[in-house]
């Protein structure tokens, strides 16, 4: 039986553990580090029966003697806990982003270089059937040399609640929406391109979720609940995005309406749209944009991979890959069914790889190095937004990210 320790027993790690359990691979959670022990034991009495809770990571790693560790804390704690695990050379499942600033990134890169640990970073999009199929088509040469990439993420209903009403609007915890959201996309896109970036330029905008409402204001205390389109009242009554005024809705279980903070306050945080252009080693460039105020069927997340001979297009919301052959006009379409596993099947693949690491049987397809590279690109995008300048990709042992042109 492989003994697992979990640092941060939140919804994401519980889902990952569910995916691992589906493989019936002989794993059990024996230790948890999470300050909400009492609440969690009440909520999950069967799952946590016999599990020991710890207050200190070093004590847990010594006394519980785990065979592998999963980290799903809030983002600013990913790096320090990961370093502790890497020092003990244990298999690691690490939630994204792997770091939220340059200091953390360099510290983690140094720890990875010194450790014998192998890790799985929570990048399910790169392992989804859509992404892997698109990569197979590109690598086959069917569309010729990949010359240009267009990508987008128009985040639907859950975006406003997660990133403007809840704790994830605090950029000191998440690092902001480049690291909280775009890290997924810039990872799978770099995986598809198969090259190291050379240059990044980016810009961001905050024109929607901004305003002059008081800092710290909760929706439940606001006199404008009936007129505000983003209040729980109107997300239920006007927009129909909440199932009821208890706050029930897909992906929103972590935040009850009585805890929602004003999305138009002076303290809201987070850009509400952003774009980046990345030039890779070959000269190929990629254009990516994300926005956070789409609704329902306007949601879209995917990309176009363009060569002289053809274009490959896919979208994670339609579960479809399309190929258009420029020179003949022929078109192909690959439709994938919705699956129980999250992120279009990518979460199952992550669980599969982590079990492989526990058993020494296979390598990770979403490695710690992949996590470092994605965070590196995201921090370059943040720096470009701050300086209004192109950023040159430089190794992490360089003193700082470079600025060119």
JSON list of N, CA and C in Angstrom, two decimals, residues 19 71 120 154 158 212 308 388 390:
[
{"chain": "A", "resi": 19, "resn": "UNK", "atom": "N", "xyz": [-9.60, 10.74, -8.52]},
{"chain": "A", "resi": 19, "resn": "UNK", "atom": "CA", "xyz": [-9.08, 10.20, -9.78]},
{"chain": "A", "resi": 19, "resn": "UNK", "atom": "C", "xyz": [-8.06, 9.09, -9.51]},
{"chain": "A", "resi": 71, "resn": "UNK", "atom": "N", "xyz": [0.25, 18.48, -2.99]},
{"chain": "A", "resi": 71, "resn": "UNK", "atom": "CA", "xyz": [0.16, 19.84, -2.46]},
{"chain": "A", "resi": 71, "resn": "UNK", "atom": "C", "xyz": [-0.94, 20.60, -3.19]},
{"chain": "A", "resi": 120, "resn": "UNK", "atom": "N", "xyz": [4.52, 15.58, -10.69]},
{"chain": "A", "resi": 120, "resn": "UNK", "atom": "CA", "xyz": [3.43, 15.85, -11.63]},
{"chain": "A", "resi": 120, "resn": "UNK", "atom": "C", "xyz": [2.86, 17.21, -11.26]},
{"chain": "A", "resi": 154, "resn": "UNK", "atom": "N", "xyz": [-11.91, 32.61, -23.13]},
{"chain": "A", "resi": 154, "resn": "UNK", "atom": "CA", "xyz": [-12.98, 33.49, -22.72]},
{"chain": "A", "resi": 154, "resn": "UNK", "atom": "C", "xyz": [-13.75, 32.78, -21.60]},
{"chain": "A", "resi": 158, "resn": "UNK", "atom": "N", "xyz": [-18.33, 31.10, -14.02]},
{"chain": "A", "resi": 158, "resn": "UNK", "atom": "CA", "xyz": [-17.66, 30.98, -12.73]},
{"chain": "A", "resi": 158, "resn": "UNK", "atom": "C", "xyz": [-16.57, 32.02, -12.53]},
{"chain": "A", "resi": 212, "resn": "UNK", "atom": "N", "xyz": [-15.67, 52.28, -7.50]},
{"chain": "A", "resi": 212, "resn": "UNK", "atom": "CA", "xyz": [-15.37, 53.09, -6.33]},
{"chain": "A", "resi": 212, "resn": "UNK", "atom": "C", "xyz": [-16.11, 52.63, -5.08]},
{"chain": "A", "resi": 308, "resn": "UNK", "atom": "N", "xyz": [1.37, 26.27, -43.56]},
{"chain": "A", "resi": 308, "resn": "UNK", "atom": "CA", "xyz": [1.06, 26.61, -44.95]},
{"chain": "A", "resi": 308, "resn": "UNK", "atom": "C", "xyz": [0.05, 25.64, -45.55]},
{"chain": "A", "resi": 388, "resn": "UNK", "atom": "N", "xyz": [5.86, 47.83, -19.88]},
{"chain": "A", "resi": 388, "resn": "UNK", "atom": "CA", "xyz": [5.49, 48.19, -21.24]},
{"chain": "A", "resi": 388, "resn": "UNK", "atom": "C", "xyz": [6.64, 47.93, -22.21]},
{"chain": "A", "resi": 390, "resn": "UNK", "atom": "N", "xyz": [9.17, 44.57, -24.24]},
{"chain": "A", "resi": 390, "resn": "UNK", "atom": "CA", "xyz": [9.44, 43.16, -24.53]},
{"chain": "A", "resi": 390, "resn": "UNK", "atom": "C", "xyz": [10.33, 42.57, -23.45]}
]
